[in-house]
Amino acid sequence: EAAKSLPQLRSQAQEVSALQISLESEIGQHKKDRDEAKSAISSAAEIRKKEADAFLKDSQSQQESVDSLTAAIQALQQNRAASFLQTTGAAVLRRLSLSADMTTRNRDLLASFLSRSGVPSDQVLGMLKQMKEDMGSDLKDMKSTEKKRLAEHASLMEAKQKQQEVAMKAMEEKYMCYCKDTSESLTLQLAEAAKSLPQLRSQAQEVSALQISLESEIGQHKKDRDEAKSAISSAAEIRKKEADAFLKDSQSQQESVDSLTAAIQALQQNRAASFLQTTGAAVLRRLSLSADMTTRNRDLLASFLSRSGVPSDQVLGMLKQMKEDMGSDLKDMKSTEKKRLAEHASLMEAKQKQQEVAMKAMEEKYMCYCKDTSESLTLQLAEAAKSLP
């Protein structure tokens, strides 16, 4: 009976070998797709981190330039140019006079102002106002570009994560087709042969025990991989929300600081009435309702905005303190964002590594389960054939 079944078993073993070659080719393509997606994710994350770091650095530098120009304009309007030239704002403008993209005439005007060469203040004032407008516009464009890049990055990461998942799922399905179905088929055939060939019984039992052990190990690797995948997805979603919130909150905070600067300047120049018609006053009205401040300061701000004739020195002191506090909060926001960027990059790197380790272990176990088991069964059948008359 065993002698009759062995030729059929040999034929089936050959079919398994042919299927193995075909599935290995398909699995190879899925690996290629997965690795391409993994590489794209890694590259995109590295590029995004560099872009975010550059944005934080460049936008902060641009904001310092705008603030320094604002201070210079205010100093000229109040005949305080000499005192301004002793400040850090003047140092920023000196750097701008060397590095900024401007006409030769404007560069000479700025250099003359900074060297106290007595150039007409109206010419310098006009040039500084235009520089502030241009640099403010550039800063706005930077923020818009950063928001666009965030959205593009999130979309790319979602697409590549999906590609990676599809490839990994296809690999698993092929492995299971290759391993479970063919190995179980050979095991059943071996078990049938073992009924007539007692020496094969123990080998069939060993193969079955190996399958159970490897399936348990593969299950744990899947669990590790899925945990890493879930952590990566959750971290990416959190980072996007944090980045969106940072852009929104820092822009709102900067608008508040700018409005306070404009209000201080207006009070110092006795132009409070005209300031109250501007968008800056509208920002301060929102602050008077929402900002965390003492009742006294809230009442002072409300009085100023309603033209109630509150002493300007009291209002001025309060506005200067608000500007200092909100400027400090803005600086803390930027510092926190930089820290979160670094933490996110570190977490993503660790979880990507965990996912890769789990996938590699799964592949190794699958190959051990599939290839070694199939080859072992085929060899056992060949040994069985030798023992037959």
XYZ file of N, CA and C in Angstrom, residues 34 104 114 134 143 145 156 166 182 376:
30
model
N 7.190 46.778 -0.374
C 7.234 47.176 1.034
C 8.484 48.010 1.331
N 20.972 98.768 -4.092
C 22.174 99.445 -3.605
C 21.796 100.719 -2.848
N 22.606 103.518 10.204
C 23.246 102.747 11.274
C 24.596 103.333 11.687
N 7.721 94.298 3.274
C 8.197 93.182 2.445
C 8.555 91.959 3.295
N 4.962 80.938 6.640
C 3.983 80.216 7.452
C 2.983 79.474 6.569
N 3.588 78.373 3.526
C 4.319 77.250 2.929
C 4.481 76.111 3.918
N 1.375 62.175 2.063
C 2.377 61.220 1.568
C 2.577 60.079 2.556
N -0.368 47.160 2.540
C -0.870 46.285 1.476
C 0.184 45.245 1.107
N 0.429 24.034 1.755
C 1.290 22.996 1.168
C 1.916 22.105 2.227
N 12.059 19.036 4.416
C 12.194 17.905 5.334
C 11.201 16.802 4.979
